[in-house]
Amino acid sequence: MLKKIFALLLLVFLQSSWAFAHDIFGFPRHRGVEPLVDKKYESSCGECHFAYQPGLLPSRSWAKMMRPEQLEDHFGENAELAEKERLYILKFLTENGADKTWHYKRSVKINQSIPENVTPLRITETPYIKKKHMEIPRRMIQDNKKVRGLSYCNKCHTEAVSKGQFSRTNVDIPNFRNWDDLID
Amino acid sequence: MYKMMLFAVMLLGTSAVQAGDGTVIDEVLAGYQAEGVGSFSAEHGKEMWIAKHEGPLGLDGNPSGEAFKIRRDDEPRSRSCQTCHGTDLSLPGKHWRTGKLINPMSPKAKPVEVDEDDGPRFSDKAKIEKWFLRNCKWTVGRECTGQEKGDLLSFLRNQ
């Protein structure tokens, strides 16, 4: 009996230390970015494009993007918010930025690829995301009426919205179903 | 007790229906009037809706110049409310730049994109004001006045 309990305890210990080691040594436990959902965030930032998960940019990027003067000229559009909403979204985004969600692989990769003195406003400008899409030709992105730009992740990454997954195995480029054969 | 609960549910039900039938617009209009606006003109609202404004072409004054190599050839030469909401208010519109569908502006039209927390048209005061702020500044280049917003709503509610 005692032996059994001991074995069980050992098992529990090993398991948790495995998870612990993952966290400590920087092996992220999850594959995508954290699929956070927040109603207020969706209704404030999800009406012109899908609501990008906070784990796609470091907190300092979100903090910059959420400044009132930045929202007034948000990539040429107006994304202004009432002050109360703005502060709420600012908090939500900066508390869950890519630098804070180190148990998610994509967030870690995105964050690590950005030099410390740089504060990108675009996910598509971060070195990791840029590199991952280097081989995709323009006709599949900008010149593809159903995609329009690399910014619209969810047009190709079918599980981007629901699961925060951005793996190449779940890509379906509209008008180019056989993209995998066309890109080498 | 059971009856009372049923009653409460019924009350909730009717108020949810009412939200879509113009009570929110009435409240918003009353708010503008409390700020000193007299009466509203749907006729002028319609003029505003279709009026074209000079837009600053090539808004590349944003911080990320290089990566701005996106498809810009669709950029409208002039801006109006129709740039995104389209000419037929009973049909869905489309954000000119991102391509995302926008539900028809007509309160009578059936929404195409059904988002559970998106109520019917003009059913949330904060949402109406948020978009007036964003869209007036983008389209007209300044905030709209209470008179203008009231005129626009008076036009839109009857489409």
Coordinates of C-alpha atoms in Angstrom, one line a residue:
Chain A
M1 CA 0.0 0.0 0.0
L2 CA 2.7 2.4 1.0
K3 CA 4.6 1.6 -2.1
K4 CA 1.6 2.4 -4.2
I5 CA 1.2 5.7 -2.5
F6 CA 4.8 6.5 -3.0
A7 CA 4.7 5.6 -6.6
L8 CA 1.7 7.7 -7.1
L9 CA 3.4 10.7 -5.4
L10 CA 6.5 10.2 -7.5
L11 CA 4.4 10.2 -10.6
V12 CA 2.6 13.4 -9.6
F13 CA 6.0 15.0 -8.7
L14 CA 7.5 14.0 -12.0
Q15 CA 4.6 15.3 -14.0
S16 CA 4.5 18.6 -12.3
S17 CA 8.3 19.0 -12.4
W18 CA 8.1 18.3 -16.1
A19 CA 5.6 21.1 -16.6
F20 CA 7.7 23.2 -14.3
A21 CA 10.9 22.5 -16.3
H22 CA 9.0 23.5 -19.4
D23 CA 8.2 26.8 -17.9
I24 CA 11.5 27.5 -16.3
F25 CA 13.7 26.4 -19.2
G26 CA 11.5 28.1 -21.7
F27 CA 10.0 25.1 -23.5
P28 CA 6.5 26.4 -24.0
R29 CA 3.8 23.9 -23.1
H30 CA 1.3 25.1 -25.7
R31 CA 1.7 25.4 -29.4
G32 CA -0.2 28.5 -30.6
V33 CA -0.9 31.8 -28.9
E34 CA -3.3 31.9 -26.0
P35 CA -6.8 31.9 -27.4
L36 CA -8.2 34.6 -25.1
V37 CA -11.7 35.8 -25.5
D38 CA -13.0 39.1 -24.1
K39 CA -16.4 40.5 -25.2
K40 CA -15.4 44.1 -24.7
Y41 CA -12.2 43.5 -26.7
E42 CA -14.1 41.9 -29.5
S43 CA -16.6 44.7 -29.8
S44 CA -13.9 47.4 -29.6
C45 CA -11.2 45.9 -31.8
G46 CA -12.9 43.2 -33.8
E47 CA -15.2 45.1 -36.1
C48 CA -12.8 45.9 -38.9
H49 CA -10.6 42.8 -38.7
F50 CA -10.6 39.8 -36.4
A51 CA -9.6 40.6 -32.8
Y52 CA -5.9 39.8 -32.8
Q53 CA -4.9 37.7 -29.7
P54 CA -2.8 39.7 -27.2
G55 CA -0.1 37.1 -27.5
L56 CA 0.7 38.2 -31.0
L57 CA 2.6 41.3 -29.9
P58 CA 4.7 42.3 -26.9
S59 CA 3.0 44.5 -24.2
R60 CA 5.1 47.5 -25.2
S61 CA 3.6 47.4 -28.7
W62 CA 0.1 47.2 -27.4
A63 CA 0.8 50.1 -25.0
K64 CA 1.9 52.2 -27.9
M65 CA -0.9 51.2 -30.2
M66 CA -3.5 52.1 -27.5
R67 CA -2.3 55.7 -27.0
P68 CA -5.2 58.0 -27.9
E69 CA -3.3 59.7 -30.7
Q70 CA -2.4 56.4 -32.2
L71 CA -5.9 55.1 -32.1
E72 CA -7.0 58.3 -33.9
D73 CA -4.7 57.3 -36.8
H74 CA -4.7 53.6 -36.6
F75 CA -3.0 52.6 -39.9
G76 CA -5.0 55.3 -41.6
E77 CA -8.3 54.4 -39.9
N78 CA -10.0 55.8 -36.8
A79 CA -10.2 53.3 -34.0
E80 CA -10.9 55.8 -31.2
L81 CA -12.5 54.6 -28.0
A82 CA -14.2 56.2 -25.0
E83 CA -11.6 56.7 -22.3
K84 CA -13.1 54.0 -20.0
E85 CA -13.0 51.4 -22.8
R86 CA -9.6 52.4 -23.9
L87 CA -8.1 51.8 -20.4
Y88 CA -9.9 48.5 -20.1
I89 CA -8.5 47.3 -23.5
L90 CA -5.1 48.7 -22.7
K91 CA -5.0 46.6 -19.5
F92 CA -6.3 43.5 -21.2
L93 CA -3.7 43.7 -23.9
T94 CA -0.7 44.6 -21.9
E95 CA -1.4 42.0 -19.2
N96 CA -1.4 39.3 -21.8
G97 CA 1.2 40.4 -24.3
A98 CA 3.6 38.0 -26.0
D99 CA 6.2 38.8 -23.4
K100 CA 3.9 37.6 -20.6
T101 CA 2.5 34.4 -22.1
W102 CA 5.7 32.5 -22.2
H103 CA 4.0 29.1 -22.0
Y104 CA 2.7 29.6 -25.6
K105 CA 5.2 28.7 -28.3
R106 CA 4.2 31.3 -30.9
S107 CA 4.2 34.1 -28.5
V108 CA 7.7 33.2 -27.3
K109 CA 9.0 33.0 -30.8
I110 CA 7.4 36.3 -31.8
N111 CA 8.7 38.0 -28.7
Q112 CA 12.3 36.6 -29.0
S113 CA 12.6 37.7 -32.6
I114 CA 12.0 41.4 -31.8
P115 CA 15.1 43.5 -30.8
E116 CA 14.6 45.1 -27.4
N117 CA 14.9 48.6 -28.7
V118 CA 12.2 48.1 -31.3
T119 CA 8.4 48.5 -30.7
P120 CA 6.6 47.1 -33.7
L121 CA 3.0 48.1 -34.3
R122 CA 2.4 45.4 -36.8
I123 CA 2.5 41.7 -36.1
T124 CA 3.4 41.3 -39.8
E125 CA 6.5 43.4 -39.2
T126 CA 7.9 41.2 -36.4
P127 CA 11.0 39.2 -37.7
Y128 CA 9.5 35.8 -36.9
I129 CA 6.2 36.4 -38.7
K130 CA 8.0 38.1 -41.6
K131 CA 10.3 35.1 -42.0
K132 CA 7.6 32.6 -41.8
H133 CA 5.8 34.1 -44.8
M134 CA 8.8 35.1 -46.9
E135 CA 8.2 32.4 -49.5
I136 CA 4.5 33.2 -50.2
P137 CA 4.1 35.1 -53.4
R138 CA 2.3 38.3 -53.7
R139 CA -0.4 36.8 -55.9
M140 CA -1.5 34.7 -52.9
I141 CA -1.6 37.6 -50.5
Q142 CA -1.9 41.2 -51.6
D143 CA -3.2 40.5 -55.1
N144 CA -5.6 37.8 -53.8
K145 CA -8.9 39.6 -53.5
K146 CA -10.1 37.1 -50.9
V147 CA -7.1 37.8 -48.6
R148 CA -6.0 41.4 -49.3
G149 CA -3.0 41.5 -47.0
L150 CA -0.8 39.4 -44.7
S151 CA -2.6 41.2 -41.8
Y152 CA -5.7 39.1 -42.2
C153 CA -4.3 36.0 -40.6
N154 CA -7.7 34.4 -40.3
K155 CA -8.2 34.3 -44.0
C156 CA -5.6 31.6 -44.3
H157 CA -5.1 30.2 -40.8
T158 CA -8.4 28.4 -40.4
E159 CA -7.9 27.9 -36.6
A160 CA -6.6 31.4 -35.8
V161 CA -9.8 32.8 -34.4
S162 CA -11.2 29.7 -32.6
K163 CA -8.0 28.2 -31.2
G164 CA -5.2 30.7 -31.6
Q165 CA -3.4 28.1 -33.8
F166 CA -1.0 29.3 -36.5
S167 CA 0.5 26.0 -37.7
R168 CA 1.3 25.4 -41.3
T169 CA -0.8 22.2 -41.2
N170 CA -4.0 24.3 -40.7
V171 CA -3.5 26.7 -43.6
D172 CA -6.0 27.1 -46.4
I173 CA -5.3 30.0 -48.7
P174 CA -8.4 31.1 -50.5
N175 CA -8.1 30.6 -54.3
F176 CA -4.9 28.6 -53.8
R177 CA -5.9 25.4 -52.1
N178 CA -2.8 23.7 -53.4
W179 CA -0.5 26.4 -52.0
D180 CA 1.8 23.7 -50.6
D181 CA 2.7 22.5 -54.1
L182 CA 3.2 26.0 -55.4
I183 CA 5.6 27.2 -52.7
D184 CA 8.8 25.3 -52.2
Chain B
M1 CA -42.9 32.7 -7.0
Y2 CA -42.9 30.8 -10.2
K3 CA -45.4 33.2 -11.7
M4 CA -43.3 36.1 -10.7
M5 CA -40.3 34.6 -12.3
L6 CA -42.3 34.0 -15.5
F7 CA -43.4 37.6 -15.4
A8 CA -39.8 38.8 -15.0
V9 CA -38.7 36.7 -17.9
M10 CA -41.5 38.1 -20.0
L11 CA -40.5 41.6 -19.1
L12 CA -36.9 40.9 -20.0
G13 CA -38.1 39.5 -23.3
T14 CA -40.1 42.5 -24.3
S15 CA -37.4 44.9 -23.4
A16 CA -35.0 43.0 -25.6
V17 CA -37.4 43.3 -28.4
Q18 CA -37.9 47.0 -27.8
A19 CA -34.2 47.6 -28.0
G20 CA -34.4 47.1 -31.8
D21 CA -37.5 49.1 -32.4
G22 CA -36.1 52.6 -32.1
T23 CA -36.3 53.3 -28.3
V24 CA -32.6 53.7 -28.2
I25 CA -32.6 56.1 -31.1
D26 CA -35.4 58.1 -29.3
E27 CA -33.2 58.3 -26.2
V28 CA -30.2 59.4 -28.2
L29 CA -32.2 62.1 -30.0
A30 CA -33.6 63.3 -26.7
G31 CA -30.1 63.6 -25.4
Y32 CA -29.1 65.9 -28.3
Q33 CA -32.2 67.9 -27.7
A34 CA -31.3 68.3 -24.0
E35 CA -28.0 69.8 -25.3
G36 CA -29.9 72.4 -27.2
V37 CA -30.7 71.0 -30.6
G38 CA -34.2 71.9 -31.9
S39 CA -35.8 69.5 -34.4
F40 CA -34.2 67.0 -36.7
S41 CA -34.2 66.7 -40.5
A42 CA -34.1 63.3 -42.1
E43 CA -33.7 65.2 -45.5
H44 CA -30.5 66.8 -44.3
G45 CA -29.4 63.5 -42.8
K46 CA -29.7 61.9 -46.2
E47 CA -27.6 64.7 -47.8
M48 CA -24.9 64.1 -45.2
W49 CA -25.0 60.4 -45.8
I50 CA -24.2 60.7 -49.5
A51 CA -22.0 63.9 -49.3
K52 CA -18.5 63.3 -50.6
H53 CA -15.5 64.6 -48.8
E54 CA -11.9 65.1 -49.9
G55 CA -9.8 62.5 -48.2
P56 CA -6.1 62.7 -47.7
L57 CA -4.8 60.3 -50.3
G58 CA -2.1 57.9 -49.2
L59 CA -2.3 58.0 -45.5
D60 CA 1.2 56.7 -45.1
G61 CA 2.1 59.1 -42.4
N62 CA 1.8 56.2 -40.0
P63 CA 4.8 54.8 -38.2
S64 CA 5.3 51.7 -40.2
G65 CA 6.1 52.9 -43.7
E66 CA 7.9 49.9 -45.1
A67 CA 5.4 47.3 -44.2
F68 CA 2.7 49.5 -45.6
K69 CA 3.0 47.8 -48.9
I70 CA -0.5 46.5 -48.9
R71 CA -3.1 46.8 -51.5
R72 CA -3.9 50.5 -51.7
D73 CA -5.3 50.7 -55.2
D74 CA -8.8 50.4 -53.8
E75 CA -8.4 53.6 -51.8
P76 CA -11.3 55.8 -52.6
R77 CA -10.5 59.3 -54.1
S78 CA -13.2 60.8 -51.9
R79 CA -14.9 59.6 -48.8
S80 CA -18.5 59.3 -47.8
C81 CA -20.6 57.2 -45.5
Q82 CA -21.3 55.0 -48.5
T83 CA -17.6 54.1 -48.8
C84 CA -18.1 51.3 -46.3
H85 CA -21.9 51.1 -45.9
G86 CA -22.7 51.0 -49.6
T87 CA -25.4 52.7 -51.6
D88 CA -28.2 50.3 -50.7
L89 CA -28.9 50.4 -47.0
S90 CA -30.8 47.2 -47.1
L91 CA -27.7 45.3 -48.3
P92 CA -24.5 44.6 -46.3
G93 CA -21.6 47.0 -46.6
K94 CA -17.9 46.2 -46.7
H95 CA -15.1 47.9 -45.0
W96 CA -13.3 49.4 -48.0
R97 CA -9.9 48.5 -46.7
T98 CA -10.1 45.3 -44.7
G99 CA -13.0 43.8 -46.7
K100 CA -14.9 42.8 -43.5
L101 CA -18.6 42.6 -44.1
I102 CA -20.8 45.2 -42.3
N103 CA -24.4 44.3 -41.6
P104 CA -27.0 46.4 -43.5
M105 CA -27.7 49.8 -41.9
S106 CA -31.4 49.5 -42.3
P107 CA -33.0 48.5 -39.1
K108 CA -35.5 46.4 -41.1
A109 CA -32.9 44.4 -43.0
K110 CA -31.7 41.0 -41.9
P111 CA -28.2 40.9 -40.5
V112 CA -25.8 38.7 -42.5
E113 CA -23.0 38.3 -40.1
V114 CA -24.7 37.1 -36.9
D115 CA -22.5 37.9 -33.9
E116 CA -24.2 36.8 -30.7
D117 CA -23.3 39.9 -28.7
D118 CA -24.1 42.2 -31.6
G119 CA -27.7 43.3 -31.0
P120 CA -29.9 44.7 -33.7
R121 CA -29.1 48.0 -35.4
F122 CA -29.1 51.1 -33.2
S123 CA -29.7 49.2 -30.0
D124 CA -26.7 50.4 -28.0
K125 CA -26.1 54.0 -27.2
A126 CA -22.4 53.6 -26.6
K127 CA -21.9 51.7 -29.9
I128 CA -23.7 54.4 -31.8
E129 CA -21.6 57.2 -30.3
K130 CA -18.4 55.2 -30.7
W131 CA -19.0 54.8 -34.5
F132 CA -20.2 58.4 -35.0
L133 CA -16.9 59.5 -33.5
R134 CA -14.8 57.2 -35.6
N135 CA -16.7 57.5 -38.8
C136 CA -17.3 61.2 -38.8
K137 CA -13.7 61.9 -38.1
W138 CA -12.5 59.6 -40.8
T139 CA -15.1 60.6 -43.4
V140 CA -15.8 64.3 -42.7
G141 CA -12.5 65.0 -41.0
R142 CA -14.1 66.2 -37.8
E143 CA -16.6 65.2 -35.2
C144 CA -20.3 65.5 -36.2
T145 CA -22.5 67.9 -34.1
G146 CA -25.5 66.8 -32.2
Q147 CA -27.7 68.3 -34.9
E148 CA -25.9 66.3 -37.6
K149 CA -25.9 63.0 -35.7
G150 CA -29.6 63.5 -35.0
D151 CA -30.3 64.2 -38.7
L152 CA -28.4 61.1 -39.7
L153 CA -30.2 58.9 -37.3
S154 CA -33.6 60.3 -38.3
F155 CA -32.7 59.4 -41.9
L156 CA -31.3 56.0 -41.1
R157 CA -34.1 54.8 -38.8
N158 CA -36.6 54.9 -41.6
Q159 CA -34.6 53.0 -44.3

